[in-house]
GROMACS .gro file of C-alpha atoms in nm:
model
  287
    1MET     CA    1   9.874   7.194  11.268
    2THR     CA    2  10.154   7.500  11.162
    3GLN     CA    3  10.340   7.679  11.515
    4VAL     CA    4  10.387   8.031  11.466
    5GLY     CA    5  10.506   8.256  11.779
    6TYR     CA    6  10.450   8.557  11.857
    7ILE     CA    7  10.665   8.797  12.104
    8GLY     CA    8  10.579   9.116  12.201
    9LEU     CA    9  10.276   9.236  12.316
   10GLY     CA   10  10.245   9.550  12.399
   11ASN     CA   11  10.013   9.890  12.254
   12ILE     CA   12  10.026   9.747  11.865
   13GLY     CA   13  10.210   9.342  11.914
   14LYS     CA   14   9.857   9.263  12.211
   15PRO     CA   15   9.612   9.377  11.902
   16MET     CA   16   9.803   9.225  11.603
   17CYS     CA   17   9.797   8.891  11.802
   18SER     CA   18   9.435   8.891  11.923
   19VAL     CA   19   9.370   8.971  11.482
   20LEU     CA   20   9.666   8.678  11.447
   21ILE     CA   21   9.441   8.417  11.692
   22LYS     CA   22   9.138   8.474  11.557
   23ASN     CA   23   9.269   8.471  11.164
   24GLY     CA   24   9.506   8.174  11.192
   25ALA     CA   25   9.266   7.958  11.373
   26GLU     CA   26   9.107   7.951  11.034
   27LYS     CA   27   9.408   7.843  10.786
   28GLY     CA   28   9.540   7.590  11.076
   29ILE     CA   29   9.796   7.839  11.298
   30GLN     CA   30   9.804   7.711  11.610
   31VAL     CA   31  10.016   8.005  11.776
   32THR     CA   32  10.246   8.017  12.107
   33VAL     CA   33  10.284   8.335  12.260
   34PHE     CA   34  10.540   8.516  12.498
   35ASP     CA   35  10.644   8.881  12.675
   36VAL     CA   36  10.800   8.960  13.000
   37VAL     CA   37  10.464   9.102  13.117
   38ALA     CA   38  10.161   8.859  13.245
   39GLU     CA   39   9.851   8.989  13.142
   40PRO     CA   40   9.856   8.986  12.862
   41VAL     CA   41  10.008   8.621  12.780
   42ALA     CA   42   9.700   8.533  13.011
   43GLU     CA   43   9.466   8.682  12.782
   44MET     CA   44   9.622   8.554  12.479
   45ALA     CA   45   9.606   8.274  12.657
   46GLU     CA   46   9.222   8.363  12.657
   47LEU     CA   47   9.142   8.407  12.336
   48GLY     CA   48   9.321   8.065  12.243
   49ALA     CA   49   9.667   8.097  12.194
   50LYS     CA   50   9.936   7.897  12.370
   51ALA     CA   51  10.149   8.076  12.611
   52ALA     CA   52  10.544   7.999  12.636
   53ASP     CA   53  10.736   8.017  12.969
   54SER     CA   54  11.046   8.184  12.784
   55VAL     CA   55  11.199   8.301  12.536
   56ALA     CA   56  11.377   8.013  12.399
   57SER     CA   57  11.122   7.741  12.507
   58LEU     CA   58  10.886   7.929  12.219
   59ALA     CA   59  11.178   7.977  11.959
   60ALA     CA   60  11.186   7.553  12.000
   61GLU     CA   61  10.827   7.476  11.903
   62CYS     CA   62  10.782   7.758  11.591
   63ASP     CA   63  10.811   7.710  11.286
   64VAL     CA   64  10.786   8.169  11.256
   65ILE     CA   65  10.767   8.363  11.488
   66GLY     CA   66  10.668   8.750  11.459
   67VAL     CA   67  10.838   9.017  11.741
   68CYS     CA   68  10.736   9.334  11.800
   69VAL     CA   69  10.956   9.482  12.048
   70ARG     CA   70  11.036   9.820  12.166
   71ASP     CA   71  11.357   9.921  11.955
   72ASP     CA   72  11.699   9.704  11.819
   73LYS     CA   73  11.845   9.627  12.210
   74ASP     CA   74  11.528   9.467  12.308
   75VAL     CA   75  11.563   9.228  11.963
   76ASP     CA   76  11.912   9.152  12.023
   77ALA     CA   77  11.812   9.081  12.403
   78ILE     CA   78  11.555   8.770  12.264
   79LEU     CA   79  11.826   8.706  11.977
   80TYR     CA   80  12.110   8.598  12.113
   81GLY     CA   81  12.271   8.386  12.438
   82ASP     CA   82  12.176   8.068  12.606
   83GLU     CA   83  11.867   8.101  12.647
   84GLY     CA   84  11.774   8.308  12.276
   85MET     CA   85  11.536   8.199  11.963
   86LEU     CA   86  11.928   8.195  11.756
   87THR     CA   87  12.101   7.930  12.016
   88ASN     CA   88  11.730   7.736  12.102
   89GLY     CA   89  11.500   7.797  11.677
   90ARG     CA   90  11.436   7.502  11.449
   91SER     CA   91  11.614   7.481  11.193
   92GLY     CA   92  11.468   7.681  10.893
   93ALA     CA   93  11.293   7.845  11.091
   94VAL     CA   94  11.122   8.203  10.988
   95ILE     CA   95  11.166   8.574  11.240
   96ALA     CA   96  10.961   8.831  11.094
   97ILE     CA   97  11.078   9.117  11.337
   98HIS     CA   98  10.798   9.381  11.296
   99SER     CA   99  10.962   9.654  11.532
  100THR     CA  100  11.132  10.002  11.359
  101VAL     CA  101  11.482   9.893  11.379
  102THR     CA  102  11.839  10.048  11.180
  103ARG     CA  103  11.900   9.850  10.890
  104THR     CA  104  12.229   9.786  11.015
  105ASN     CA  105  12.131   9.609  11.267
  106MET     CA  106  11.878   9.457  11.014
  107LEU     CA  107  12.186   9.291  10.823
  108ARG     CA  108  12.394   9.147  11.163
  109TRP     CA  109  12.097   8.972  11.258
  110ALA     CA  110  12.059   8.818  10.921
  111LYS     CA  111  12.397   8.735  10.915
  112ASP     CA  112  12.410   8.538  11.247
  113ALA     CA  113  12.077   8.346  11.284
  114ALA     CA  114  12.188   8.216  10.892
  115GLU     CA  115  12.490   8.021  11.079
  116PHE     CA  116  12.217   7.845  11.301
  117ASP     CA  117  11.994   7.819  10.931
  118ILE     CA  118  11.752   8.079  11.059
  119HIS     CA  119  11.594   8.328  10.863
  120VAL     CA  120  11.555   8.683  11.029
  121ILE     CA  121  11.362   8.904  10.837
  122ASP     CA  122  11.225   9.254  10.863
  123ALA     CA  123  10.865   9.297  10.909
  124PRO     CA  124  10.798   9.678  10.989
  125ILE     CA  125  10.440   9.803  11.000
  126THR     CA  126  10.203  10.099  10.934
  127GLY     CA  127   9.875  10.129  11.055
  128GLY     CA  128   9.877  10.187  11.406
  129ALA     CA  129   9.686  10.083  11.760
  130SER     CA  130   9.339  10.012  11.529
  131GLY     CA  131   9.537   9.958  11.195
  132ALA     CA  132   9.657   9.620  11.428
  133ALA     CA  133   9.304   9.585  11.639
  134ASP     CA  134   9.110   9.591  11.259
  135GLY     CA  135   9.421   9.355  11.086
  136SER     CA  136   9.420   9.647  10.820
  137LEU     CA  137   9.811   9.721  10.856
  138CYS     CA  138  10.016   9.740  10.606
  139ILE     CA  139  10.385   9.506  10.674
  140MET     CA  140  10.674   9.602  10.446
  141VAL     CA  141  10.905   9.313  10.455
  142GLY     CA  142  11.259   9.286  10.319
  143ALA     CA  143  11.350   8.896  10.251
  144GLU     CA  144  11.441   8.633  10.080
  145GLU     CA  145  11.106   8.444   9.870
  146ALA     CA  146  11.165   8.147  10.045
  147ALA     CA  147  11.140   8.372  10.367
  148LEU     CA  148  10.872   8.503  10.240
  149GLY     CA  149  10.667   8.187  10.140
  150LYS     CA  150  10.667   8.071  10.514
  151ALA     CA  151  10.608   8.339  10.649
  152LEU     CA  152  10.341   8.473  10.424
  153PRO     CA  153  10.089   8.317  10.579
  154MET     CA  154  10.149   8.449  10.948
  155LEU     CA  155  10.105   8.814  10.773
  156GLU     CA  156   9.855   8.758  10.589
  157CYS     CA  157   9.596   8.682  10.914
  158THR     CA  158   9.785   9.068  11.062
  159SER     CA  159   9.694   9.270  10.800
  160LYS     CA  160   9.520   9.428  10.412
  161ARG     CA  161   9.902   9.397  10.267
  162VAL     CA  162  10.196   9.281  10.259
  163VAL     CA  163  10.461   9.482  10.042
  164HIS     CA  164  10.829   9.317   9.947
  165GLY     CA  165  11.103   9.542   9.952
  166GLY     CA  166  11.338   9.334   9.831
  167GLU     CA  167  11.647   9.164   9.987
  168VAL     CA  168  11.706   9.133  10.391
  169GLY     CA  169  11.652   9.567  10.493
  170SER     CA  170  11.444   9.741  10.287
  171GLY     CA  171  11.142   9.652  10.491
  172VAL     CA  172  11.329   9.870  10.674
  173VAL     CA  173  11.351  10.100  10.440
  174LEU     CA  174  11.032  10.132  10.341
  175LYS     CA  175  10.911  10.198  10.671
  176LEU     CA  176  11.126  10.444  10.750
  177ALA     CA  177  11.104  10.649  10.430
  178ASN     CA  178  10.692  10.605  10.526
  179ASN     CA  179  10.779  10.763  10.891
  180LEU     CA  180  10.990  11.066  10.814
  181MET     CA  181  10.738  11.146  10.551
  182THR     CA  182  10.483  11.104  10.809
  183TYR     CA  183  10.571  11.358  11.031
  184ALA     CA  184  10.682  11.630  10.794
  185ALA     CA  185  10.356  11.596  10.742
  186PHE     CA  186  10.261  11.613  11.126
  187THR     CA  187  10.475  11.924  11.174
  188ALA     CA  188  10.305  12.077  10.803
  189VAL     CA  189   9.948  12.036  10.941
  190SER     CA  190  10.066  12.223  11.292
  191GLU     CA  191  10.274  12.495  11.171
  192GLY     CA  192   9.971  12.503  10.924
  193VAL     CA  193   9.692  12.511  11.238
  194ALA     CA  194   9.921  12.749  11.388
  195LEU     CA  195   9.901  13.024  11.107
  196MET     CA  196   9.493  13.040  11.167
  197LYS     CA  197   9.507  13.062  11.514
  198LYS     CA  198   9.802  13.338  11.561
  199ALA     CA  199   9.554  13.495  11.214
  200GLY     CA  200   9.235  13.439  11.465
  201LEU     CA  201   9.036  13.179  11.201
  202ASN     CA  202   8.929  12.905  11.291
  203PRO     CA  203   9.115  12.592  11.217
  204GLU     CA  204   8.811  12.414  11.130
  205ASP     CA  205   8.818  12.538  10.813
  206LEU     CA  206   9.153  12.450  10.762
  207TYR     CA  207   9.088  12.099  10.792
  208ALA     CA  208   8.812  12.152  10.532
  209VAL     CA  209   9.010  12.217  10.308
  210GLY     CA  210   9.256  11.971  10.325
  211ASP     CA  211   9.005  11.726  10.350
  212VAL     CA  212   8.946  11.803   9.978
  213ASN     CA  213   9.224  11.872   9.812
  214GLY     CA  214   9.393  11.580  10.061
  215ILE     CA  215   9.678  11.720  10.182
  216ILE     CA  216   9.522  11.611  10.534
  217THR     CA  217   9.570  11.303  10.601
  218PRO     CA  218   9.334  11.113  10.814
  219SER     CA  219   9.571  11.061  11.092
  220ALA     CA  220   9.772  11.430  11.106
  221LYS     CA  221   9.390  11.589  11.159
  222GLN     CA  222   9.328  11.306  11.457
  223PHE     CA  223   9.673  11.341  11.598
  224ILE     CA  224   9.693  11.713  11.600
  225THR     CA  225   9.319  11.752  11.715
  226GLY     CA  226   9.474  11.479  11.981
  227ARG     CA  227   9.734  11.748  12.071
  228GLU     CA  228   9.549  12.027  12.005
  229GLY     CA  229   9.244  11.918  12.247
  230LEU     CA  230   9.505  11.775  12.550
  231LEU     CA  231   9.691  12.119  12.491
  232ALA     CA  232   9.386  12.314  12.592
  233GLY     CA  233   9.326  12.173  12.942
  234CYS     CA  234   9.677  11.979  12.978
  235THR     CA  235  10.028  12.121  13.177
  236GLU     CA  236  10.370  12.112  12.999
  237GLU     CA  237  10.411  11.836  13.297
  238GLN     CA  238  10.050  11.579  13.178
  239MET     CA  239  10.150  11.703  12.812
  240ASP     CA  240  10.492  11.513  12.841
  241GLU     CA  241  10.341  11.177  12.990
  242PHE     CA  242  10.097  11.192  12.781
  243PHE     CA  243  10.229  11.237  12.433
  244GLY     CA  244  10.648  11.237  12.537
  245PRO     CA  245  10.617  10.818  12.439
  246PHE     CA  246  10.510  10.896  12.130
  247ALA     CA  247  10.811  11.220  12.124
  248GLY     CA  248  11.078  11.008  12.142
  249LEU     CA  249  10.981  10.714  11.914
  250GLY     CA  250  10.927  10.964  11.673
  251GLU     CA  251  11.329  11.068  11.760
  252LYS     CA  252  11.417  10.742  11.745
  253ASP     CA  253  11.337  10.673  11.407
  254LEU     CA  254  11.383  11.016  11.223
  255ASP     CA  255  11.762  10.945  11.400
  256HIS     CA  256  11.793  10.579  11.243
  257ALA     CA  257  11.677  10.759  10.937
  258LEU     CA  258  11.950  11.053  10.883
  259ALA     CA  259  12.133  10.804  11.013
  260LEU     CA  260  12.091  10.572  10.669
  261CYS     CA  261  12.128  10.882  10.475
  262ARG     CA  262  12.459  10.917  10.638
  263GLU     CA  263  12.552  10.561  10.531
  264LEU     CA  264  12.384  10.678  10.125
  265ASN     CA  265  12.598  10.972  10.166
  266LEU     CA  266  12.186  11.126  10.139
  267GLU     CA  267  12.174  11.485  10.308
  268LEU     CA  268  11.779  11.535  10.349
  269PRO     CA  269  11.736  11.867  10.541
  270ALA     CA  270  11.362  11.894  10.547
  271THR     CA  271  11.369  11.574  10.776
  272GLU     CA  272  11.706  11.726  10.952
  273THR     CA  273  11.451  12.022  11.086
  274VAL     CA  274  11.164  11.833  11.102
  275ARG     CA  275  11.359  11.553  11.370
  276LYS     CA  276  11.522  11.889  11.528
  277ASN     CA  277  11.153  12.043  11.585
  278ILE     CA  278  10.986  11.696  11.608
  279ARG     CA  279  10.941  11.691  12.016
  280GLN     CA  280  10.812  12.048  11.964
  281THR     CA  281  10.535  11.947  11.743
  282PHE     CA  282  10.419  11.687  11.925
  283LEU     CA  283  10.394  11.807  12.291
  284LYS     CA  284  10.331  12.225  12.213
  285GLY     CA  285  10.277  12.337  11.892
  286GLN     CA  286  10.382  12.703  11.828
  287ALA     CA  287  10.280  12.936  12.008
   0.00000   0.00000   0.00000
């Protein structure tokens, strides 16, 4: 049996891990899981996973580990220290970071891990919670060929496509480029709907046109119609409760993309504008 670990059982991580457990069983993969919250760990154990009592114990027994935590700080916390994966991990192990993080930190983690003969690779995902649940994610990987080859059986269990962008850090660039396009599309559809409403027309007609010409993607339509439905019956406080966390993720991802642009001496003025308005796009749309 190949020993595979999975850390982070949140909105994306839990359904992704459940698919890994199911599909991995057919490939001789035994999954060990860890999360700071006990309930999802117990759920995964019911599906056949082994529950680890710490990051350190999981790292000590797994050859490949998937990580799906919130942000760079969370990755730092599980990699470093006496209880971290670098100190306790197996020689030759591969740690795949599924979280949307910065390229700068990704390169730092990979460099530090190499001193322990451990490979940290970037493997961010796109497809959302529904894609995680049905195994239809796309995983964007930055890794050397040998490390990718070792991680590939795990990655293929949870996705319909793995795109290898190149060396470590390239998966992050792919994800940030994908996300900035996604948020720009959400903003464009939001403003198109605002124009329709202001002119006294039915936004459904715009969705129909956008469906034919491919301009409005299913995910953009789902986002905008969901937001419009909530706006019709929610206070500002309730909108902030429901959509505020997603707006925060948008801000984080766009900040990461723009920080990388500054490192590369690249100007993306439209993305700058999207970043300024993304919270309004999530919470209010246009007046």
